Coordinates of C-alpha atoms in Angstrom, one line a residue:
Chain G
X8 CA -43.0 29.3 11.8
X9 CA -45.5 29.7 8.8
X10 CA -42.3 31.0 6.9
X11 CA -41.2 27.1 6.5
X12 CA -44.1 26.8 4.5
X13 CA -45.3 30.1 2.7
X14 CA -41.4 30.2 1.8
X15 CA -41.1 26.6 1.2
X16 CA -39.6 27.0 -2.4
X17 CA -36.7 29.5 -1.6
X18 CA -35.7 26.8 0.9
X19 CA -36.0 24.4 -1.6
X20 CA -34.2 26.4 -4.5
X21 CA -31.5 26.7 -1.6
X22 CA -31.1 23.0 -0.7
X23 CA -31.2 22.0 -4.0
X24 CA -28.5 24.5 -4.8
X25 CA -26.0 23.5 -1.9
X26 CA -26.6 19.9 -3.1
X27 CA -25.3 20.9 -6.5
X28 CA -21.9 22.2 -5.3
X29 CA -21.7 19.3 -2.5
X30 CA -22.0 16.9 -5.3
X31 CA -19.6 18.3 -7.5
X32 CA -17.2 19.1 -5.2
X33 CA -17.1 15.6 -3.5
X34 CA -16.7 14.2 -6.9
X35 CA -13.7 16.7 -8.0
X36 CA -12.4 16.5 -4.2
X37 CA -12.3 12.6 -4.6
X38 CA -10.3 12.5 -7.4
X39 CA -8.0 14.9 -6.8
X40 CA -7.3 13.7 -3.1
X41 CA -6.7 10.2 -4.2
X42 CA -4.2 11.6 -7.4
X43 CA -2.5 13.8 -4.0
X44 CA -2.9 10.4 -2.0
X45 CA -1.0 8.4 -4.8
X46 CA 1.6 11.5 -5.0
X47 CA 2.1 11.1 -1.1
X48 CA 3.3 7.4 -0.9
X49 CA 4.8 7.4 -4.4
X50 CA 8.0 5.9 -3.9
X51 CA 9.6 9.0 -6.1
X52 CA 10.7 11.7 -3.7
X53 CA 10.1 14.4 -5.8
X54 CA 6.2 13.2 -5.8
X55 CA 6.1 12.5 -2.4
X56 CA 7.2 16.0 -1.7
X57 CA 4.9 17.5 -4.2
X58 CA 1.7 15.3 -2.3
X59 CA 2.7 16.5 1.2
X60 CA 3.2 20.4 0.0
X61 CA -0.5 20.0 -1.3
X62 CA -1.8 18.6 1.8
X63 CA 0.5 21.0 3.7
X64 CA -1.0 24.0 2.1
X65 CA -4.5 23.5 1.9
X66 CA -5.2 21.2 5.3
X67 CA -3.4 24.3 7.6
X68 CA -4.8 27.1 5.8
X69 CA -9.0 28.4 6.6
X70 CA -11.4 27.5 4.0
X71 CA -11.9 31.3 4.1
X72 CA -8.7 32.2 2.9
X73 CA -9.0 29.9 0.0
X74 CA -12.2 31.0 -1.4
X75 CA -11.0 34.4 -0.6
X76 CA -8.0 33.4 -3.6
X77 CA -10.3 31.6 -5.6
X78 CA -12.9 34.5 -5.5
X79 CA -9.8 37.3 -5.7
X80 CA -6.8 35.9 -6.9
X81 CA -8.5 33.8 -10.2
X82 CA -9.7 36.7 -11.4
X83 CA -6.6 38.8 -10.9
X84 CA -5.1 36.0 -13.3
X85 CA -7.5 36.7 -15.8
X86 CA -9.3 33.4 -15.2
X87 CA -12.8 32.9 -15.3
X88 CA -12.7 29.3 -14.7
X89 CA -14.4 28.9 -17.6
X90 CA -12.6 25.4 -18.2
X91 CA -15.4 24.2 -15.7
X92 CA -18.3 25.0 -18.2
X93 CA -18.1 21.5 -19.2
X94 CA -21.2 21.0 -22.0
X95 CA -23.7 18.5 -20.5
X96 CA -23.0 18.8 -17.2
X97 CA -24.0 22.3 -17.1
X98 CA -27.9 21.5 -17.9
X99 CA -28.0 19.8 -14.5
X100 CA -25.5 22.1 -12.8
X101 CA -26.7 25.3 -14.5
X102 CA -24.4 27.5 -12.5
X103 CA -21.6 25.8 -13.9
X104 CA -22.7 27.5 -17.2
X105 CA -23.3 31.1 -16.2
X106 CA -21.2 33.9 -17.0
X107 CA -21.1 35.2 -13.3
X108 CA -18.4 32.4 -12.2
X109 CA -18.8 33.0 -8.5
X110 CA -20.1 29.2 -8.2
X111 CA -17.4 27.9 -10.5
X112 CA -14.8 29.8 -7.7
X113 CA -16.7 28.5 -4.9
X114 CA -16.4 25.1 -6.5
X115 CA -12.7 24.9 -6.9
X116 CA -12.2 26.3 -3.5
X117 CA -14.0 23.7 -2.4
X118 CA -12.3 21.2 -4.0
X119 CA -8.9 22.5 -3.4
X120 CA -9.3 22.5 0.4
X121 CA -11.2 18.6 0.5
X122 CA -9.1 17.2 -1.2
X123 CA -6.1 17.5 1.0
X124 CA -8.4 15.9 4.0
X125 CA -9.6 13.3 1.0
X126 CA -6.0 12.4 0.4
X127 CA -5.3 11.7 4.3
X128 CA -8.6 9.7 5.1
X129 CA -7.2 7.6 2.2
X130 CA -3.4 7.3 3.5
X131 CA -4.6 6.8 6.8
X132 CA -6.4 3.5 4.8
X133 CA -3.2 2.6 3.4
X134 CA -1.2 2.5 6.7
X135 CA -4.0 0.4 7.8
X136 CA -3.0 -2.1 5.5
X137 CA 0.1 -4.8 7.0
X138 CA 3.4 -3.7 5.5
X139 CA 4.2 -7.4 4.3
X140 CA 1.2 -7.0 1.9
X141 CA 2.8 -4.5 -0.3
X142 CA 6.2 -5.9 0.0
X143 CA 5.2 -9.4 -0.9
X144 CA 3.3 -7.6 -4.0
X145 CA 6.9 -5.5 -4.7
X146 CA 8.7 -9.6 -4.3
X147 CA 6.7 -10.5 -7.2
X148 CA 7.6 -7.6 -9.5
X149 CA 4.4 -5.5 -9.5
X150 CA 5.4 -2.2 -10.2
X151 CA 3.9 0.8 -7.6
X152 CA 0.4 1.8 -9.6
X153 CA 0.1 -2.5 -10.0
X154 CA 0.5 -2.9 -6.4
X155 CA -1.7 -0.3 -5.5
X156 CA -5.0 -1.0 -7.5
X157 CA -4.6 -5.1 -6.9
X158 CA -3.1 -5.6 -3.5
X159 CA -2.7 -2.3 -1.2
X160 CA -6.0 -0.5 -2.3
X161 CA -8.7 -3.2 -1.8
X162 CA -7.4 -3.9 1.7
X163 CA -7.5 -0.5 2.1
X164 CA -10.9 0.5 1.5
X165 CA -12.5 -0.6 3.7
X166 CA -10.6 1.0 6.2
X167 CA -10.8 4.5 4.2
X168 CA -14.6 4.8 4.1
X169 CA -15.8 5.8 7.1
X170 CA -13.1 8.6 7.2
X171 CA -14.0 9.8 3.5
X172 CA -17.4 9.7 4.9
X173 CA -16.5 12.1 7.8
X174 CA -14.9 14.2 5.3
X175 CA -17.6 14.8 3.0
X176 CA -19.6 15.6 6.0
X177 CA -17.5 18.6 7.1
X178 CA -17.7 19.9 3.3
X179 CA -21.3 19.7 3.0
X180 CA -21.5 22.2 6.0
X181 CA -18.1 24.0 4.9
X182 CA -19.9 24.6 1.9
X183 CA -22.3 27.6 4.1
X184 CA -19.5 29.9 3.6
X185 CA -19.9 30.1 -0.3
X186 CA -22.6 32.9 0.1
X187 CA -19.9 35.6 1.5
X188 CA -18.1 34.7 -1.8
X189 CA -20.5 35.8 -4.1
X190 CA -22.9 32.8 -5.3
X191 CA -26.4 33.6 -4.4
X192 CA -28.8 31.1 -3.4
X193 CA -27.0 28.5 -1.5
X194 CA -29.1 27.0 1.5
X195 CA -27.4 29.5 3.8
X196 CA -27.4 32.7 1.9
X197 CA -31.0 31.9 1.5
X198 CA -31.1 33.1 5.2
X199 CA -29.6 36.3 4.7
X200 CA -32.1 36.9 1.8
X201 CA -35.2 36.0 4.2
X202 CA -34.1 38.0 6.8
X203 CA -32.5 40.7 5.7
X204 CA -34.4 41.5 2.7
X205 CA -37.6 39.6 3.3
X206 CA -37.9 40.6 6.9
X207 CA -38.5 37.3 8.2
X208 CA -38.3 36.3 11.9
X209 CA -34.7 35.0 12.4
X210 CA -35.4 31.8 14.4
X211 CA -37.4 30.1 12.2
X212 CA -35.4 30.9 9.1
X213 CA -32.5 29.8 10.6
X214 CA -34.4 26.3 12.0
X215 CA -35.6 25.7 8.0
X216 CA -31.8 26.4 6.8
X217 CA -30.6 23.3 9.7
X218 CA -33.7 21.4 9.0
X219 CA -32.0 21.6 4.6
X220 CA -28.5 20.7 6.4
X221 CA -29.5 17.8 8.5
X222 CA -31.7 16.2 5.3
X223 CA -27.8 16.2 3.8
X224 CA -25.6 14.9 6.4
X225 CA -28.3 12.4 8.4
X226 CA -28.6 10.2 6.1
X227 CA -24.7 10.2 5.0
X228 CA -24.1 9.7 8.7
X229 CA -26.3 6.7 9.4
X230 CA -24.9 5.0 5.8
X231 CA -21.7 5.3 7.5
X232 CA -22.4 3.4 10.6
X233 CA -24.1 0.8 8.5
X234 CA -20.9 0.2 6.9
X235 CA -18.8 0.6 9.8
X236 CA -21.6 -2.5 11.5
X237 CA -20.7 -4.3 8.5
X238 CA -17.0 -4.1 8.8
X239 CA -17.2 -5.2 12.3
X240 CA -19.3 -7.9 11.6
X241 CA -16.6 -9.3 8.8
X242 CA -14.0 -8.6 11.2
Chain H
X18 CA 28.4 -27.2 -8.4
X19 CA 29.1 -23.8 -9.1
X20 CA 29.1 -23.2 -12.8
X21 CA 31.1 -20.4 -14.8
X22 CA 30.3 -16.9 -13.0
X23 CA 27.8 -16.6 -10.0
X24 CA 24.3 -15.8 -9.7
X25 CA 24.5 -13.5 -6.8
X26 CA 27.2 -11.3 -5.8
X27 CA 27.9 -9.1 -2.9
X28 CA 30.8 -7.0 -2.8
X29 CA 31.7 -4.9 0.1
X30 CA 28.4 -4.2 1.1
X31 CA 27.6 -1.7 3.7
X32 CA 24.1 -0.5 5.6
X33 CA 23.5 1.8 7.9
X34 CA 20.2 1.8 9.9
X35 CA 20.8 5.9 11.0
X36 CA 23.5 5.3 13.9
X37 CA 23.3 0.8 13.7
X38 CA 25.5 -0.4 11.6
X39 CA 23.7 -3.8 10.1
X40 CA 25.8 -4.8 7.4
X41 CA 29.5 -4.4 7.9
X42 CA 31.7 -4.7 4.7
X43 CA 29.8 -8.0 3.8
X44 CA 31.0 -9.9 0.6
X45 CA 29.4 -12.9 -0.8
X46 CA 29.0 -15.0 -3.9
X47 CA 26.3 -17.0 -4.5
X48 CA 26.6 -19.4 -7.2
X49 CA 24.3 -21.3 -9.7
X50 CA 22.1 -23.8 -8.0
X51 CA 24.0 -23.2 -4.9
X52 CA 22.3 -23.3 -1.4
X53 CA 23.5 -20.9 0.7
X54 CA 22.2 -20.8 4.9
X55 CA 23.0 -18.0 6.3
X56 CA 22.9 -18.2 10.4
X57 CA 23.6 -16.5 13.2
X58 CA 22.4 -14.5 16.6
X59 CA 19.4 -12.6 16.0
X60 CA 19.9 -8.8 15.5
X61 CA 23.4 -10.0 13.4
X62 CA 21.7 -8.6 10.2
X63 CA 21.5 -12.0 8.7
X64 CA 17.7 -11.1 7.3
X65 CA 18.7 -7.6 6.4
X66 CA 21.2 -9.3 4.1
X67 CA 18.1 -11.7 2.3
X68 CA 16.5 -8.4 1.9
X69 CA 19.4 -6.3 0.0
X70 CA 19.4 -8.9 -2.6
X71 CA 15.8 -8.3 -4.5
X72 CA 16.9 -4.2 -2.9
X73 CA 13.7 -4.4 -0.8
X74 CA 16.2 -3.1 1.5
X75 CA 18.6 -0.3 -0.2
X76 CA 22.4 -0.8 0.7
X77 CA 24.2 2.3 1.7
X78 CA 27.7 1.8 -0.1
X79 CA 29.0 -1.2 -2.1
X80 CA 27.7 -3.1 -4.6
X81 CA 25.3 -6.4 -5.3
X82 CA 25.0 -7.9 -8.6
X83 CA 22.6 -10.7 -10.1
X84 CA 23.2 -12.5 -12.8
X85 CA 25.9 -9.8 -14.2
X86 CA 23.2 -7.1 -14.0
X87 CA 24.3 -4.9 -11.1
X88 CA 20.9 -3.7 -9.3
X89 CA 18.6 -1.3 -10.6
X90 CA 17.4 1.5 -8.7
X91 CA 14.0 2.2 -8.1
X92 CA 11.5 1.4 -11.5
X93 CA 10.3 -1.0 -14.0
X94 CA 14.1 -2.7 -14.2
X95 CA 13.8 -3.3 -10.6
X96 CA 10.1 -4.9 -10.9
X97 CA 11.7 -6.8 -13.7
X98 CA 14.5 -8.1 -11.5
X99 CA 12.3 -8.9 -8.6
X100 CA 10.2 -10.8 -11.0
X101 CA 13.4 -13.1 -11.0
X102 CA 13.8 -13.8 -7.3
X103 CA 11.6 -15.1 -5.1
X104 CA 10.8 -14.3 -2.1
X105 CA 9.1 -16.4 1.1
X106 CA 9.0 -14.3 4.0
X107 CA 8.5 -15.1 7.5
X108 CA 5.4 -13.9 7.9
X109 CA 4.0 -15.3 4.5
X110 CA 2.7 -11.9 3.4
X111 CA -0.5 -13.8 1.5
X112 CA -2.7 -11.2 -0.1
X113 CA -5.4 -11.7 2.5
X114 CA -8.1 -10.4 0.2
X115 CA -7.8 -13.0 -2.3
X116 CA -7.8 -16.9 -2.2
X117 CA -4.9 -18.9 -2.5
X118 CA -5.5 -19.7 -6.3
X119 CA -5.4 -16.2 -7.1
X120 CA -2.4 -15.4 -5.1
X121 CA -0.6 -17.8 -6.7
X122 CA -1.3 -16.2 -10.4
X123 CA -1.3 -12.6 -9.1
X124 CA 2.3 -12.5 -10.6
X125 CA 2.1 -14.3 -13.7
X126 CA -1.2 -12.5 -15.0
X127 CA 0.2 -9.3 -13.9
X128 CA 3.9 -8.7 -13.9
X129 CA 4.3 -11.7 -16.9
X130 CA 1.0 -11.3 -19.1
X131 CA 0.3 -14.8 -18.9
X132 CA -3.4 -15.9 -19.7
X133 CA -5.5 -16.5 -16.9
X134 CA -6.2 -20.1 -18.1
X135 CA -2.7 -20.8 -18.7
X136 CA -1.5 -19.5 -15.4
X137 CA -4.4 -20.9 -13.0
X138 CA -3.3 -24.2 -14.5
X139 CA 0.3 -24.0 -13.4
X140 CA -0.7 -22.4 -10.4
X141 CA -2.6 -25.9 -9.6
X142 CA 0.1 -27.7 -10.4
X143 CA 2.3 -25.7 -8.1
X144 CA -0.3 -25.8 -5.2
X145 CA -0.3 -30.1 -5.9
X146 CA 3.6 -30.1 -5.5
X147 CA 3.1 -28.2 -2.7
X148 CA 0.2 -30.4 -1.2
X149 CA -2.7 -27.9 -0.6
X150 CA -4.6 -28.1 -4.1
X151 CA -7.6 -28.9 -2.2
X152 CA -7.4 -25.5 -0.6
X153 CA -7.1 -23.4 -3.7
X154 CA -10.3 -21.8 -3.4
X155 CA -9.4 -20.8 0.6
X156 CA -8.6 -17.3 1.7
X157 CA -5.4 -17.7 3.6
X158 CA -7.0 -16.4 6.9
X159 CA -8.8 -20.0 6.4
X160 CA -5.5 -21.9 6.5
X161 CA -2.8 -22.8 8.7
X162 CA 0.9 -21.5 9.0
X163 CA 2.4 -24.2 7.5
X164 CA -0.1 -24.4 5.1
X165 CA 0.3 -20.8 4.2
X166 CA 3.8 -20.6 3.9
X167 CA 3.6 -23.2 1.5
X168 CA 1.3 -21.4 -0.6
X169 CA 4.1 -18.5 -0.2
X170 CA 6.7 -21.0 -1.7
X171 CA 4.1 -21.9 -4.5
X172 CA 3.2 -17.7 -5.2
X173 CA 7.1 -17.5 -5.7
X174 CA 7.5 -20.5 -7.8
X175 CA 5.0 -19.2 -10.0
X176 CA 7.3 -16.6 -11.3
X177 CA 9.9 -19.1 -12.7
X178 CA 12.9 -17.1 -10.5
X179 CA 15.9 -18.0 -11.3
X180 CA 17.0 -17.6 -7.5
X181 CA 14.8 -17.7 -4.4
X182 CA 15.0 -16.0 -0.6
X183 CA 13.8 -17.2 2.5
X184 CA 14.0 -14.9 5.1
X185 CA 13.3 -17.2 8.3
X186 CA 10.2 -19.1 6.5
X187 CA 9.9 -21.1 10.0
X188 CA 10.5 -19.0 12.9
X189 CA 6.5 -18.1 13.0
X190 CA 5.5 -21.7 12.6
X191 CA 4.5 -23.9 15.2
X192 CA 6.7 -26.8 15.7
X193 CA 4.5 -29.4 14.2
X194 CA 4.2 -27.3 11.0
X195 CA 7.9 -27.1 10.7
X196 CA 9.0 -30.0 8.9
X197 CA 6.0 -29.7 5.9
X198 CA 7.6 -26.2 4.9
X199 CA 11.0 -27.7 5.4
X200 CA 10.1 -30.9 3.1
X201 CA 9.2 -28.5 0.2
X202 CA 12.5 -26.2 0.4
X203 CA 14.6 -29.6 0.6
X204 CA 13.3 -30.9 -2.2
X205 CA 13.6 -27.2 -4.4
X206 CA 17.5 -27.8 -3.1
X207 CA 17.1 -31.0 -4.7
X208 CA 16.4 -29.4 -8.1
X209 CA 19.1 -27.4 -8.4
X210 CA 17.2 -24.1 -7.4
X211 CA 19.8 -21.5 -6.4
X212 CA 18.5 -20.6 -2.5
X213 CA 19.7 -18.2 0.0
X214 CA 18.1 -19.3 3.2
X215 CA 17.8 -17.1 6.5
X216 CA 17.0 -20.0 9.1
X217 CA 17.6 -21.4 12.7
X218 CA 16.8 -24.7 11.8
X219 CA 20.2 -26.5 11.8
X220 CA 19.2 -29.5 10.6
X221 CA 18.0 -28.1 7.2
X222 CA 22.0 -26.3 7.0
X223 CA 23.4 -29.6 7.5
X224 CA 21.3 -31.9 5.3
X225 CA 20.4 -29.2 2.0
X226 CA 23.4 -26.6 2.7
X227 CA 26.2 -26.6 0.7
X228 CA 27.3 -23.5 2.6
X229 CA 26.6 -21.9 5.6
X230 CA 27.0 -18.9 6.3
X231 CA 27.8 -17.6 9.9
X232 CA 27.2 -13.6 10.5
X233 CA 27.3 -11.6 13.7
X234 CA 27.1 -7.9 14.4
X235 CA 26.4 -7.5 10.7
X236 CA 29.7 -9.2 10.0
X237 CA 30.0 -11.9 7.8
X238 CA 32.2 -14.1 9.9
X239 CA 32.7 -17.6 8.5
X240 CA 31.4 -19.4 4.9
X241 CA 32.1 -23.1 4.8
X242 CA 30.5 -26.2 3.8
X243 CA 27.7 -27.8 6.6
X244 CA 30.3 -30.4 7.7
X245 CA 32.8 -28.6 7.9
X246 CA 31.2 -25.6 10.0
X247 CA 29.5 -27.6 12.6
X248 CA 31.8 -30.1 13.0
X249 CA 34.7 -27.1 13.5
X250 CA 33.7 -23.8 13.5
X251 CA 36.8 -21.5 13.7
X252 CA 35.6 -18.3 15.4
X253 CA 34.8 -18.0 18.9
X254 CA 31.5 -16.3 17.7
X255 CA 30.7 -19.3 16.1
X256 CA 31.6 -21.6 18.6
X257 CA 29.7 -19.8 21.6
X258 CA 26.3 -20.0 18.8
X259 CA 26.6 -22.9 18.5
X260 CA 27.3 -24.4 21.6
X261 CA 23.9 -22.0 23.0
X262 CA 21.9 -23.4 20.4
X263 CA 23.1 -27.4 20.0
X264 CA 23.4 -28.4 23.7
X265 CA 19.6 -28.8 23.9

């Protein structure tokens, strides 16, 4: 077990890089899954049908085939993603900046996929909330994005969280797979790199690399149920 | 009462629920501050017909105008129109998340522009005429049915329609709280507020009716003044209603 300490800061360098692209992606998969969200109970049909190809696509398909396009297919388009170097953000997020744009790929796969599970955990809020309260608001004369930001979605809420919560759980571990797509250094490639090159005993390695997950999702978790007491309580 | 052309008009209006058909060929004028019941035998698309008139339920052939404007699709014209009719519905449909002061400006703030100030003051003075001032601070989970519906009544008012829709505003009411809802929608008749009322209680169609309205199976199947209809309906439909729902 003395590779959990001797080795302490490749597990750290890992952790810390995993909780870069978790954050990122949860913030881009938020806001994407609630533009698809909005797109999915538009009362256009044209959007509606746009919102539930989106979810369609990305909710049925493995997150391995998606990276697999994002890692393949971007660059067979000539794109580097490079429209994700955003200037600022990349002196926190440094790999946002690099030329290698394997964690830039990683990212938008990421993104991509969450977002269609983002846009149900919010829908499934929205159905939550009576029918009567949006047609009372549509009575009145509020037009759709009116009705949705000052009757529908703060009933909704609180009804959303704990799914949202569930679904940026899932991504955090989803995220383990970005090391077969070329980003070195993520919490669970960092395995491979102990093991394989470093010869380290496999157990332990692989009880560090949990030990880095679980510091992640625990805490998310138990903030969860807290809310969830707290709903039921106001209930 | 009714003064050059009519506020509301329905012309050979038609809805299909898939295979149900709710509204059969139904045509109806509505005029200016004209107070139309419209009863009948539950399932005889009396409420589906409130609801075609502000389109919160799309008509599948014919045609409905309001005040000479023919009804917009989907869209701001449509928001805009809505914005002109008000609507109390049976099961108040207050915005639970805020108090009853604040769903009585939602609309005003919002859909007109008014200033907050301007509107929370009217609002007030709706929620007085209505008899629940005191409770303008309340959420409506804090108040009763009767109370609430009357705070529906008040969130429509707000909006200055020039017509208003109840779509059975007592049938979830206990029978205590019946008459205080009732009271309020009288005395809007009163005023000269052009009303199309969805309703079972009887009394209100005789006393503030100047039609009523008599639909079954999504037929519209007499329209005659209150006195007139109860005293001799001239379908055996209308007879056999009323016979069920007068004997007791």
């Amino acid at each position: 077990m003395s590779v959990l300490i001797d080795k302490f800061d490749v597990f750290a360098s890992g952790f810390w890089l995993t909780l870069q692209i978790c954050f990122l992606a949860a913030i881009g998969a938020l806001i994407l899954g609630s533009v698809v969200a909005v797109l999915r109970i538009s009362p256009v049909p044209p959007l509606r049908a746009l919102g539930t190809a989106y979810v369609n696509t990305f909710r049925n398909l493995p997150l391995t085939i998606v990276m697999f396009f994002a890692a393949f297919g971007l660059p067979a388009l000539g794109s580097n993603a490079d429209f994700l170097r955003i200037p600022g953000l990349d002196i926190v997020f440094s790999r946002l900046g690099t030329d290698l744009p394997y964690f830039r790929f990683a990212l938008i796969a990421l993104v991509l996929y969450t977002a269609a599970f983002v846009c149900e955990a919010l829908r499934s809020g929205v159905n939550a909330v009576p029918a009567g309260q949006a047609e009372a608001a549509r009575s009145l004369g509020l037009t759709f994005i009116q009705n949705l930001r000052h009757v529908v979605l703060p009933q909704s809420w609180t009804a959303s969280v704990v799914p949202l919560g569930s679904v940026i759980i899932a991504m955090i571990k989803n995220s383990a797979l970005i090391g077969f797509f070329g980003v070195i250094g993520d919490l669970s490639q960092t395995a491979d790199q102990l093991t394989s090159a470093g010869g380290e005993p496999f157990i332990p390695v692989a009880i560090g690399i949990s030990i880095g997950y679980l510091i992640m999702t625990v805490p998310l978790g138990a903030l969860l149920d807290r809310v969830e007491r707290r709903q039921a309580v106001a209930r | 009462m009714t003064t050059s052309e009519p506020l509301i008009v329905l012309e050979a209006v038609n809805k299909w629920f898939g295979p149900l058909h709710v509204l059969d060929n139904v045509s109806l004028s509505v005029g200016r501050g004209e107070v139309v019941v419209v009863i009948g035998p539950s399932g005889s698309g009396k409420s589906t017909l409130c609801r075609t008139i502000n389109r919160l339920e799309p008509i599948t052939s014919g045609s409905i105008t309001f005040d000479g404007q023919p009804l917009p699709a989907e869209g701001r014209a449509l928001a805009k129109l809505r914005s002109e009719v008000g609507m109390v519905f049976q099961s108040f449909n207050l915005f639970a998340h805020k108090t009853i002061l604040e769903n009585v400006t939602l609309g005003p703030i919002k859909v007109r522009r008014e200033k907050p100030a301007a509107a929370r003051e009217r609002g007030l003075a709706l929620l007085d005429r209505v008899g629940i001032a005191n409770q303008a601070d309340k959420f409506p989970a804090q108040l009763s049915g009767g109370q609430q519906q009357r705070v529906a009544i008040a969130r429509a008012l707000a909006m200055q329609p020039k017509a208003m829709l109840f779509d059975e505003p007592t049938s979830a009411l206990d029978p205590e709280m019946v008459g205080e809802v009732l009271d309020v929608m009288t005395s809007l008749a009163r005023e000269g507020m052009t009303m199309v009322v969805v309703t079972h209680e009887m009394g209100f169609a005789r006393h503030a009716a100047n039609r009523v309205v008599f639909m079954a199976d999504g037929q519209l199947v007499e329209d005659a003044p209150p006195t007139e209809f109860f005293a001799n309906p001239r379908s055996e439909r209308a007879k056999d209603f009323l016979s069920k729902i007068l004997t007791h």
